[in-house]
Coordinates of C-alpha atoms in Angstrom, one line a residue:
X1 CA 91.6 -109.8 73.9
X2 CA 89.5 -107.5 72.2
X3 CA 88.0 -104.3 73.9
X4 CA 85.1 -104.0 72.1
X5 CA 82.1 -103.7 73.9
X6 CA 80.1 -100.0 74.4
X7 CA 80.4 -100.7 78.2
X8 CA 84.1 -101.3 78.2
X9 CA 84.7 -98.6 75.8
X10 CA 83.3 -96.1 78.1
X11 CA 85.0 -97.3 80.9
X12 CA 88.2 -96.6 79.4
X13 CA 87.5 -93.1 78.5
X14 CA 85.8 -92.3 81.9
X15 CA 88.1 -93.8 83.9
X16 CA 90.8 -92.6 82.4
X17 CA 89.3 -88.8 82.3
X18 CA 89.3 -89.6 86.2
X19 CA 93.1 -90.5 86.9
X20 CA 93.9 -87.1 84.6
X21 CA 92.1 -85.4 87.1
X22 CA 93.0 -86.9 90.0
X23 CA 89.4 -88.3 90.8
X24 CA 89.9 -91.8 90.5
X25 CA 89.6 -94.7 93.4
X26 CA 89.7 -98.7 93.6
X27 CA 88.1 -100.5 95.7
X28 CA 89.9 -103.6 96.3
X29 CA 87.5 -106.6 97.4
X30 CA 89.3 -110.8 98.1
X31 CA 89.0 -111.5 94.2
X32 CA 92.0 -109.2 93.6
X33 CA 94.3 -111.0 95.8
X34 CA 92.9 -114.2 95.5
X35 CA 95.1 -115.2 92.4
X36 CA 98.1 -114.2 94.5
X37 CA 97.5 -117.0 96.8
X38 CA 94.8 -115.8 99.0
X39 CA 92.3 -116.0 100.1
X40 CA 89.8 -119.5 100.3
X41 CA 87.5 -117.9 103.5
X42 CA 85.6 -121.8 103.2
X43 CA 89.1 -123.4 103.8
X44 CA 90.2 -120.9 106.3
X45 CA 87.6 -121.2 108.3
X46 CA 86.9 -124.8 107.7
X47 CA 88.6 -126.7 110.9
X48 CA 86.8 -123.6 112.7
X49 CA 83.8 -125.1 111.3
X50 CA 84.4 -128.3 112.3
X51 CA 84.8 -127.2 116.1
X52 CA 81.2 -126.4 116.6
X53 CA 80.0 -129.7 114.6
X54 CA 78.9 -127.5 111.2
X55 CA 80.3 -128.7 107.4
X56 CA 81.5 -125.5 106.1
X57 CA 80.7 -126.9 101.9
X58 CA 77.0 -126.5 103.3
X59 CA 77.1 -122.8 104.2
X60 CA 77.3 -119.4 102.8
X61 CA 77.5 -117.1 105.5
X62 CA 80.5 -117.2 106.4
X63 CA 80.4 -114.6 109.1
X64 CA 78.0 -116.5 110.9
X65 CA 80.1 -119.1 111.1
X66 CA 83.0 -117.0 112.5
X67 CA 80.4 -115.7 115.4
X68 CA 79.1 -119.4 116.0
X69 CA 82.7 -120.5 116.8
X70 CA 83.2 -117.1 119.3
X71 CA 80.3 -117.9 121.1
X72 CA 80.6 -121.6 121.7
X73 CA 84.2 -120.2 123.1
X74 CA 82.8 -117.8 125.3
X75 CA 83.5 -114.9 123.1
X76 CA 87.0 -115.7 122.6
X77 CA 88.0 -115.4 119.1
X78 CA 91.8 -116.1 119.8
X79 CA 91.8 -119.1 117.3
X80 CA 90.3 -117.3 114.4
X81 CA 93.1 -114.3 114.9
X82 CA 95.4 -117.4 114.7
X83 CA 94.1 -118.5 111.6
X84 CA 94.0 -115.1 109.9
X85 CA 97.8 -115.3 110.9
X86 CA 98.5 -118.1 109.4
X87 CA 97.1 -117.4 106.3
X88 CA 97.8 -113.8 105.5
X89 CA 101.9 -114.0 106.7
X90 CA 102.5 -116.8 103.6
X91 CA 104.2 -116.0 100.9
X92 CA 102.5 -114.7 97.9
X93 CA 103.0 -113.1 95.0
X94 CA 102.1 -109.6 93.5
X95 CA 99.7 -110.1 90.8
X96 CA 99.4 -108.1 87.4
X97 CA 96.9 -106.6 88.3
X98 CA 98.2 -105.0 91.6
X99 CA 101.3 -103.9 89.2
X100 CA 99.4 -102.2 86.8
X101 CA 97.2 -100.9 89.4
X102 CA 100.4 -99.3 91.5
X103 CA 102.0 -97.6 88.1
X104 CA 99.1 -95.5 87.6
X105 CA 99.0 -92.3 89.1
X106 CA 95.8 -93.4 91.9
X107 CA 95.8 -91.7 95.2
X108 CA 93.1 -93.3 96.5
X109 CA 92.4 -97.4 97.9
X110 CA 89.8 -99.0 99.8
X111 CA 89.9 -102.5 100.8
X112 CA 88.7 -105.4 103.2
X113 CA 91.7 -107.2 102.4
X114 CA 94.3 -107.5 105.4
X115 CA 96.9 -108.5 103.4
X116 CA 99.5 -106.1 102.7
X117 CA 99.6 -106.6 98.7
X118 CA 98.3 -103.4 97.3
X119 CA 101.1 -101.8 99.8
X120 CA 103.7 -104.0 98.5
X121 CA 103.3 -102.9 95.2
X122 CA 103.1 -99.1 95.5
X123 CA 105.9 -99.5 97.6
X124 CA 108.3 -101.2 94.5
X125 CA 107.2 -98.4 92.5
X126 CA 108.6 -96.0 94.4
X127 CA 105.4 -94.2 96.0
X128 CA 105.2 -93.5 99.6
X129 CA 101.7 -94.8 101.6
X130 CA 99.5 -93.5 104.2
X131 CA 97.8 -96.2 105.3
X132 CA 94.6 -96.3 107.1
X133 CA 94.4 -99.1 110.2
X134 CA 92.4 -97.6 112.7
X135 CA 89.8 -94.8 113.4
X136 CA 93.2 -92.8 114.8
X137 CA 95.3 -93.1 111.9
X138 CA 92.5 -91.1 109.9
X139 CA 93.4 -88.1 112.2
X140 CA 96.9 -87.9 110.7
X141 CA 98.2 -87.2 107.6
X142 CA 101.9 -88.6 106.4
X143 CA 103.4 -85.7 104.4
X144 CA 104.3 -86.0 100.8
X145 CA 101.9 -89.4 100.2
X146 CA 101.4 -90.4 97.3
X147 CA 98.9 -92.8 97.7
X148 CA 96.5 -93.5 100.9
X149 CA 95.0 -97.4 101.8
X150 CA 91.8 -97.6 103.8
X151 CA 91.8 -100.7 105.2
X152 CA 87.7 -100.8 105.9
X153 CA 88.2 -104.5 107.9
X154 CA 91.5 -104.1 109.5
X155 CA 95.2 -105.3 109.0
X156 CA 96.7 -108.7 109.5
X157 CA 99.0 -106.6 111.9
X158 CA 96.4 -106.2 113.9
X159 CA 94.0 -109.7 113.9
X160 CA 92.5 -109.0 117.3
X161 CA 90.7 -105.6 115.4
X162 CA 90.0 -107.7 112.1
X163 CA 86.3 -106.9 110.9
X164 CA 85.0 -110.8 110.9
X165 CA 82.1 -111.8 113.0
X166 CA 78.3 -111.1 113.5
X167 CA 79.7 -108.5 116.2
X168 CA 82.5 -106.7 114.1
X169 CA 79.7 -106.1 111.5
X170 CA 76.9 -105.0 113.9
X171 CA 79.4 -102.5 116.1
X172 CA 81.5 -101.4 113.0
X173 CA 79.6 -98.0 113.0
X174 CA 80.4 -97.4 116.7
X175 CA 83.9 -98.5 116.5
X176 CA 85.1 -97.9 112.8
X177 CA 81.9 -95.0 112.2
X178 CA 84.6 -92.5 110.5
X179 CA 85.6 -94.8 107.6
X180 CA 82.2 -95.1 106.7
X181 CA 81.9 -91.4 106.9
X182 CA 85.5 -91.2 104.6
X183 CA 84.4 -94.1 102.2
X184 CA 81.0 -91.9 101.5
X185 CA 82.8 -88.7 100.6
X186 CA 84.9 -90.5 98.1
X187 CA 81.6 -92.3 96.3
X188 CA 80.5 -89.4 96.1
X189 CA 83.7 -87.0 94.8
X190 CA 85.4 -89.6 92.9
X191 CA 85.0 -92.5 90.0
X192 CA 85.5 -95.7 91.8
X193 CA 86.5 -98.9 90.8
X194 CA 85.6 -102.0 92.2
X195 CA 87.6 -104.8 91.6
X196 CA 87.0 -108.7 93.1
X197 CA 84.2 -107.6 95.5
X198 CA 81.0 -109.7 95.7
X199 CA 78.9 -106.8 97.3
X200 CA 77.9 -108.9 99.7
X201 CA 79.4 -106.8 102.7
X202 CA 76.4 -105.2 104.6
X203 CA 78.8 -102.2 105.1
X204 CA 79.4 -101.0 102.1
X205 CA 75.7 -101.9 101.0
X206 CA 74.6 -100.0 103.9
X207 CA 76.9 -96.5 103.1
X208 CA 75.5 -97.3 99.1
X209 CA 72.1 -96.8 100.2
X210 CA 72.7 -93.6 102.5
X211 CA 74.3 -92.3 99.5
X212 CA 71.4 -93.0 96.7
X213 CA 68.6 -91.5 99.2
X214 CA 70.6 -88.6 99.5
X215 CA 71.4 -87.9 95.8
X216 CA 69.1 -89.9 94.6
X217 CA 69.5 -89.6 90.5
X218 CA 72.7 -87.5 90.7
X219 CA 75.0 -90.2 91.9
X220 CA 78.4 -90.3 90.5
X221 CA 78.7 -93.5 88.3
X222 CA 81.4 -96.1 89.5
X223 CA 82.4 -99.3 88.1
X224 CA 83.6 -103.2 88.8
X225 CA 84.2 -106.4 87.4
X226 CA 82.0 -109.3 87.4
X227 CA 82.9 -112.5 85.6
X228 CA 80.7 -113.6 83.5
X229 CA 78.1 -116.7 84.0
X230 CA 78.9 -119.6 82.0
X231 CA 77.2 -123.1 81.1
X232 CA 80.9 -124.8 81.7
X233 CA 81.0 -123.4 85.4
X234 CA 78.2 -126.0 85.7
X235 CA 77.4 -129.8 86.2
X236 CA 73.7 -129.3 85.3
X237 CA 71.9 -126.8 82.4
X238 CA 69.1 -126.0 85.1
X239 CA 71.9 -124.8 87.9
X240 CA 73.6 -122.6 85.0
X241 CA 70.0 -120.9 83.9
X242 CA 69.4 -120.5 87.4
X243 CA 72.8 -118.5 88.0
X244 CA 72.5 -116.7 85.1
X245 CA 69.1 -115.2 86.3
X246 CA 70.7 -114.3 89.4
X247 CA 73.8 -112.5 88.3
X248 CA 71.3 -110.4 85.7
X249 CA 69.6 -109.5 88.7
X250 CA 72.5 -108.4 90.7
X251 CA 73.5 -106.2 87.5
X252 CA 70.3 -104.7 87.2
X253 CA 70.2 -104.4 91.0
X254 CA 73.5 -102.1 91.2
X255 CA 72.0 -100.3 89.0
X256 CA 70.4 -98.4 92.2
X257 CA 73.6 -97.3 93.4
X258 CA 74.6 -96.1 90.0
X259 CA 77.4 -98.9 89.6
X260 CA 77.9 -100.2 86.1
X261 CA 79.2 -103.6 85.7
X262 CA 81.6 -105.0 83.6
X263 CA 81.2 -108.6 83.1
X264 CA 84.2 -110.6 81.6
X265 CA 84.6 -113.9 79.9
X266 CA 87.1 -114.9 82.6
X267 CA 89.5 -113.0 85.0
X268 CA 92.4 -112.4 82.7
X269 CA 90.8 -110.0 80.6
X270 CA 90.5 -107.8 83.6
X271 CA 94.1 -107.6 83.3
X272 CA 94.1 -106.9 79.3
X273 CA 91.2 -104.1 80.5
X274 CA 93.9 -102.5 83.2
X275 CA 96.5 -102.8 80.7
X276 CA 94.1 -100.9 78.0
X277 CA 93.3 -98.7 80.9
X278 CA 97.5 -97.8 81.5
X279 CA 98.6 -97.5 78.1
X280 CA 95.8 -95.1 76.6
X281 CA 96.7 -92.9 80.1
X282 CA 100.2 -93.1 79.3
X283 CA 99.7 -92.2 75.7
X284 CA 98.4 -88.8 76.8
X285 CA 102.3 -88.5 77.6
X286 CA 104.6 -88.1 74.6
X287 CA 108.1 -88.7 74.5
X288 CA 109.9 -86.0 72.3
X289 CA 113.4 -87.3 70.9
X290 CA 115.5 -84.5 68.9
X291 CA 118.7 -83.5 68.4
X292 CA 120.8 -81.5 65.7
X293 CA 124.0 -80.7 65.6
X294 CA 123.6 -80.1 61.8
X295 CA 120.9 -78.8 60.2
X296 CA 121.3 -80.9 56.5
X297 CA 118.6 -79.6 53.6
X298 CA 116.4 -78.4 56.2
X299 CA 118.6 -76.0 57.6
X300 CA 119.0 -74.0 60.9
X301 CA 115.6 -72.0 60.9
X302 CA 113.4 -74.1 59.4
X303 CA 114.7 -76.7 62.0
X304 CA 114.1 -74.6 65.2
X305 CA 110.6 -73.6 64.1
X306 CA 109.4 -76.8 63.1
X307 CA 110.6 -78.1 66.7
X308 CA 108.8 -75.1 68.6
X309 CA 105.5 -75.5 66.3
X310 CA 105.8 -79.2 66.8
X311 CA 105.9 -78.5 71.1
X312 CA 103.1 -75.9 70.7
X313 CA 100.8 -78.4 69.1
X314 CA 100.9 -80.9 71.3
X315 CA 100.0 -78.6 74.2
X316 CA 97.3 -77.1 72.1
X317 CA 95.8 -80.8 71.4
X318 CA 95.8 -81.6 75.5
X319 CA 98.9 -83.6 75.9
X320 CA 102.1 -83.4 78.1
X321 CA 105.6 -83.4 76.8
X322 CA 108.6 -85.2 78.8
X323 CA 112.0 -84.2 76.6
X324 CA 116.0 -84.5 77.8
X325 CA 116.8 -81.2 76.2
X326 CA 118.7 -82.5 73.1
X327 CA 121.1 -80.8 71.1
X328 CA 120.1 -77.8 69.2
X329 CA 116.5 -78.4 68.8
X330 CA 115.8 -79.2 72.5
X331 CA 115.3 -75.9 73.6
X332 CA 112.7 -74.8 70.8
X333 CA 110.7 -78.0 72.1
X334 CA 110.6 -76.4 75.6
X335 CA 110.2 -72.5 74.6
X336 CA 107.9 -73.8 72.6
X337 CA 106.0 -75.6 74.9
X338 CA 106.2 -73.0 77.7
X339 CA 104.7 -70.4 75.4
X340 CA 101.7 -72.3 74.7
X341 CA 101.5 -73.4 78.3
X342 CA 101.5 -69.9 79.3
X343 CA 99.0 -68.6 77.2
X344 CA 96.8 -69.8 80.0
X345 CA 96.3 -69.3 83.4
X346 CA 95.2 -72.3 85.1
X347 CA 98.3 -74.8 83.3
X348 CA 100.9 -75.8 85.8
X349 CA 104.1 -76.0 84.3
X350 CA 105.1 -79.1 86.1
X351 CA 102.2 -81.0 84.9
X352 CA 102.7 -80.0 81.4
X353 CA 106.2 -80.5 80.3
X354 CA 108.9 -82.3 81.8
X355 CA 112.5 -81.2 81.0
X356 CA 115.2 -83.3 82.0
X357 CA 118.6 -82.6 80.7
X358 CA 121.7 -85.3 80.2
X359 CA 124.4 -84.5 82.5
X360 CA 127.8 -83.7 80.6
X361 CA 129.9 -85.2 83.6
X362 CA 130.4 -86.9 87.1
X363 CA 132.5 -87.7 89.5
X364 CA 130.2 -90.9 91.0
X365 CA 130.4 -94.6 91.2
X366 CA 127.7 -94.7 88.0
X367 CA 129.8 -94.3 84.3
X368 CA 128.4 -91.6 82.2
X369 CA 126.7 -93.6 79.7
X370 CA 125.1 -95.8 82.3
X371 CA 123.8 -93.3 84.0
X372 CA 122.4 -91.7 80.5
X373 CA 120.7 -95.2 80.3
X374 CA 118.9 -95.0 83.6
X375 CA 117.7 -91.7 83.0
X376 CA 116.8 -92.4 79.5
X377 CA 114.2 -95.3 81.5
X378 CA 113.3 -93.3 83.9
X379 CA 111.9 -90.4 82.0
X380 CA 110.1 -92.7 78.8
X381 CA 108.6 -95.4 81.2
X382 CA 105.3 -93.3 81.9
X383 CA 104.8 -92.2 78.1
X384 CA 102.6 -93.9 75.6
X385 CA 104.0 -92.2 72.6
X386 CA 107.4 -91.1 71.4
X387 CA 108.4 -88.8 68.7
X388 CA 111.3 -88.5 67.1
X389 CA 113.1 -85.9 65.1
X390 CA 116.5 -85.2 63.5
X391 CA 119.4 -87.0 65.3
X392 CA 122.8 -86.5 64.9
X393 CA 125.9 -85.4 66.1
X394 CA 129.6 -84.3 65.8
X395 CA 132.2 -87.3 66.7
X396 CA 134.0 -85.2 69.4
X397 CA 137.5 -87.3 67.7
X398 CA 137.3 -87.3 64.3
X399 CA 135.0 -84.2 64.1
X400 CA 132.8 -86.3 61.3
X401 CA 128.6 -86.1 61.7
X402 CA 127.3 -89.6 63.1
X403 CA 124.0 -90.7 63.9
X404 CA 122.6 -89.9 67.5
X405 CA 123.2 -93.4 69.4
X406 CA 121.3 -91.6 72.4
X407 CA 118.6 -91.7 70.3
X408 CA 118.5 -94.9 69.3
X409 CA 118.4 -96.1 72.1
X410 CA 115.6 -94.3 73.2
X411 CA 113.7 -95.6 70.2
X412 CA 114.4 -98.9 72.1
X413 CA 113.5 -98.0 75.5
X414 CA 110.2 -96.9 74.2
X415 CA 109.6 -100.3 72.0
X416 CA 110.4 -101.9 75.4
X417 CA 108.1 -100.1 77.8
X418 CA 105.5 -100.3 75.1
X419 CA 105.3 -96.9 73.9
X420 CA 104.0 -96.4 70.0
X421 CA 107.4 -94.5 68.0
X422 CA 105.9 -91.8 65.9
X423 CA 109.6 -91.3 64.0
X424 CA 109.2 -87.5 61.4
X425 CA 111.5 -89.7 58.5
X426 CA 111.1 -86.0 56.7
X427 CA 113.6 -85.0 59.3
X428 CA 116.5 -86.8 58.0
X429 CA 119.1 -88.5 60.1
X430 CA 118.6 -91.0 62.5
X431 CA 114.9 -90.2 62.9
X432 CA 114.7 -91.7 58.8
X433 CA 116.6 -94.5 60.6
X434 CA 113.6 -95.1 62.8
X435 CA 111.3 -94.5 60.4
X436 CA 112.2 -97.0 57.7
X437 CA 112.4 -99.1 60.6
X438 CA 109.1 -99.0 61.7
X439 CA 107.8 -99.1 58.4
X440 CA 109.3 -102.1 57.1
X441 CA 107.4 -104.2 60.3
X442 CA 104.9 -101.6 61.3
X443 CA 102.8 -103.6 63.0
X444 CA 105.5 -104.7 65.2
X445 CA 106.2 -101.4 66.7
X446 CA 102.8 -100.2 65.4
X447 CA 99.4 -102.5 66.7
X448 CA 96.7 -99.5 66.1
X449 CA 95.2 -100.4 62.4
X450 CA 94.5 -98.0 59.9
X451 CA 97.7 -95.9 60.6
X452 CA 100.4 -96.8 58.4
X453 CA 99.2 -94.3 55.7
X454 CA 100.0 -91.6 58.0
X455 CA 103.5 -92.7 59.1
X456 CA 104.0 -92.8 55.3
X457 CA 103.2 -89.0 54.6
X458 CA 105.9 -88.7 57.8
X459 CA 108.5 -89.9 55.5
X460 CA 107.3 -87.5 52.6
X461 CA 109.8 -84.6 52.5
X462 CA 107.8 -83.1 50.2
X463 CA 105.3 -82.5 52.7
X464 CA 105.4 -79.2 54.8
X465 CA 106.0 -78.5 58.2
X466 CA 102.7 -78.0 58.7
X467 CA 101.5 -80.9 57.3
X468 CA 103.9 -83.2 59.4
X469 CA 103.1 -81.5 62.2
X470 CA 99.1 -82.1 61.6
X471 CA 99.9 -86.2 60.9
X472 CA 101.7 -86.1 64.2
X473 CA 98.5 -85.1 65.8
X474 CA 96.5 -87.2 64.4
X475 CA 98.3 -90.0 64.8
X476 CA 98.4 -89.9 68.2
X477 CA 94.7 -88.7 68.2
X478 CA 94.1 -92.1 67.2
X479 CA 96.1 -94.1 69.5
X480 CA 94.7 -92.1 71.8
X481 CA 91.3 -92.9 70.6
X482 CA 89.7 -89.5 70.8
X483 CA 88.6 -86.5 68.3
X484 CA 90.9 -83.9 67.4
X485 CA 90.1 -80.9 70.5

C-alpha cells in the first residue's frame, strides 16, 4: 500500500511527534479485536433477542435490546453476564495490529473492549500493565508501569460490572464518574488515536462535547480509522449513495470535536499505516556498528575522529544512538555522543545514547556467542537504521586481521527486524563488505527511492570525512522523511 494521501501523511508525522514525547493514546473500540475472533454483538446477543420475541437482524440498538431482556427478567441480567462469558474466554488470536500497537513505546489505552487482548500483547513484549477495572483501581498506581489500560465498560473478569444496558449507560456517571473525568484529561493533554470505534457510545460522545464547549477552537486534534464506503458493500446503487452521504456526514460531524478521520480502502491498510507509523519511529533510532582493530589507509586518528564526528552529528540532527562499544572506535562513538549531548541541559543521557557492551566471558548455562546473538537482537530490534563502519579484527590464533563476523551478523539482524543498513564502504573492511552488498540489490535492503546515489558517494574514498558524514545525514533524513534541523 501506498501512503500517499495529505491526511495520512500528517498523521504519520504528528503521531509520531506524539509517541517521541510521550503524548500519545489509543483508543481501542470492538473493530480492533474483531479480526481476532470477537466480537459479533448481533450474534451474541441474538438467542437473548429471541427471549423477549424481537429478531435481532431488525434492530440497531443493541443496548436496548440488552435492557429489554433485564426487564422482562425482572432486572436480572444473569444470562447476558453468561453470554459475555462465553464469548470473551474463547480462544483468539492477537492481531497485527495489537502487535504493532504493543512494540511502540505508548503508555496510554482506553477501551470498551473486555477482552484482555491489548493486555496480552504488552505483556509478550515484555512491558508491565496497570490496568484500570474499577473506579478503585484508579486510586492506585503499580510501580514501574509501563503501560496503563482503562477499561471504560468493564472486564470480562468482572461480567456482573460490564457497561451494557440502558441502565449501565444512564448511571455510568454515578458509578464509573472518575473515568470520564481521567478519559477527559487525556483528550485534552494527549494525541489520541481511535481505532475500530463507531462513535456511537453516548459516553464518550457526551465527555467530547464537555470538552469542545470548554476549549472550544483550541482542542487538541486526535485521530481514527474509518473504512471507506464502497459500491461493492452494496446490493443496490441507491443503498450505496445513501451510505456514502452518511459517512461524509459523520466525517464532517467529528470535525466538532476536532477528530480527523482517516478513511481506508479496507482494514488491512490500517495495519500497513501502523507499520508506517513503527518504522519511521524506529528510524529516529540508529544502530551504530564499528570496530577496528587496525586502522588500514585511514589510520589511527583519522579513524577516531571520523567515529566521534559521525556520533556528534547524529545528536546534532535529533536522533538516538544504541552502540555495543566495539573495538577501537566504540568509545569515540560514545564520547562523542556524550559531548554533544551535554552541550545541553535539558538531554537525558539515557534517552539519547544507549551503550551496551559485549561481555568477554561467563560462567552461565548460555555459550558466549549465543549470548552475543541475543544481545545483538535485543539492542537492534527498536532501530530503524543501522550504520556501519570499519570491521575487523585480530584472529586471537593465528594473529592474522579477519573480517568482524559480529558485524555481520548485525547487518543481518537489522535486514531481519527491518532496519535500512547505511554501510560507510569508504571505511574499508567489512563495512565495504556490506556496502557492495547492498549496492548490488539495493532495493532489497533499500525500499526508499531516490537514494542509491548517496550510498554510492558512501563507497567513494575519495570523498572526505565530512562529506560522508553529511550523506549519512541525509540519508537518513530521508528515510526519515523530514528536512535537515
Amino acid at each position: 500500500m501506498k501512503l500517499v494521501s495529505k491526511e495520512i501523511a500528517e498523521f504519520l508525522k504528528t503521531f509520531k511527534t506524539a509517541i517521541e514525547e510521550s503524548n500519545a493514546a489509543v483508543f481501542a473500540g470492538a473493530g480492533l479485536s474483531k479480526p481476532a475472533g470477537f466480537v459479533n454483538w448481533k450474534e451474541l446477543l441474538r438467542d437473548i433477542a429471541e427471549e423477549i420475541n424481537l429478531n435481532i437482524d431488525k434492530e440497531s440498538d443493541l443496548i436496548a435490546v440488552a435492557q429489554y431482556h433485564v426487564n422482562e427478567n425482572g432486572g436480572n441480567r444473569g444470562k447476558i453476564n453468561q453470554a459475555l462469558i462465553d464469548e470473551f474466554t474463547k480462544d483468539a488470536e492477537i492481531t497485527e495490529n495489537h502487535k504493532i500497537l504493543a512494540r511502540l513505546p505508548i503508555d496510554t489505552y482506553w477501551t470498551t473492549n473486555y477482552d484482555d487482548l491489548i493486555e496480552e500483547a504488552l505483556k509478550i513484549e515484555g512491558k508491565r500493565i496497570d490496568s484500570k477495572i474499577t473506579t478503585e483501581n484508579l486510586a492506585v498506581t503499580k510501580p514501574n508501569s509501563d503501560a496503563k489500560i482503562y477499561k471504560m465498560h468493564g472486564d470480562i473478569s468482572l461480567p456482573h460490572e460490564a457497561v451494557l444496558t440502558k441502565d449501565d449507560y444512564e448511571n455510568y456517571n454515578n458509578k464509573r464518574q472518575l473515568f470520564t473525568t481521567a478519559l477527559q484529561g487525556d483528550l485534552v493533554s494527549k494525541t489520541m488515536l481511535f481505532i475500530g470505534f463507531s462513535f456511537d457510545d453516548p459516553n464518550l460522545e457526551y465527555i467530547l462535547s464537555r470538552i469542545r464547549i470548554l476549549l472550544g477552537q483550541n482542542q487538541r486534534t486526535h485521530y481514527c480509522f474509518m473504512k471507506q464506503v464502497q459500491r461493492g458493500d452494496f446490493k443496490e446503487e441507491s443503498d450505496f449513495l445513501y451510505a456514502e452521504i452518511k459517512q461524509k456526514l459523520k466525517v464532517n460531524d467529528l470535525k466538532r470535536y476536532s477528530i480527523k478521520v482517516l478513511l481506508v480502502n479496507q482494514y488491512e491498510d490500517i495495519t500497513a499505516i501502523l507499520k508506517e507509523v513503527e518504522q519511521q519511529y524506529k528510524r529516529r533510532n540508529l544502530f551504530v556498528s564499528g570496530s577496528a582493530s587496525n586502522y588500514g589507509n585511514w589510520g589511527e586518528q583519522r579513524c577516531l575522529e571520523f567515529a566521534s564526528n559521525l556520533s556528534k552529528a547524529i545528536i546534532q540532527n535529533g536522533n538516538n544512538i544504541v552502540t555495543g562499544f566495539g573495538l577501537g572506535v566504540g568509545s569515540c562513538v560514545i564520547s562523542g555522543a556524550l559531548e554533544e549531548i551535554y552541550k545541553t541541559r535539558s538531554q537525558r543521557v539515557e534517552d539519547r545514547l544507549i551503550s551496551r557492551p559485549f561481555p568477554q566471558n561467563t560462567t552461565g548455562q548460555i555459550p558466549i556467542k549465543e549470548l552475543w546473538t541475543k544481545h545483538r537482537n535485543n539492542m537492534i530490534q527498536n532501530v530503524g537504521i543501522s550504520i556501519f563502519m570499519f570491521g575487523n579484527k585480530i584472529d586471537a590464533l593465528s594473529g592474522a586481521l579477519m573480517e568482524a563476523n559480529g558485524m555481520i551478523e548485525e547487518f543481518e539482524i537489522s535486514v531481519n527486524h527491518g532496519a535500512i543498513p547505511i554501510p560507510i564502504g569508504a571505511t574499508d573492511f567489512t563495512a565495504k563488505k556490506i556496502w557492495e552488498t547492498v549496492i548490488s540489490d539495493f532495493d532489497r535492503y533499500v525500499p526508499e527511492a531516490g537514494l542509491k546515489d548517496k550510498y554510492q558517494l558512501l563507497g567513494d574514498v575519495n570523498q572526505t570525512d565530512e562529506a560522508l558524514i553529511n550523506t549519512v545525514i541525509e540519508i537518513v533524513n530521508m528515510l526519515e522523511k523530514r528536512k535537515r534541523q
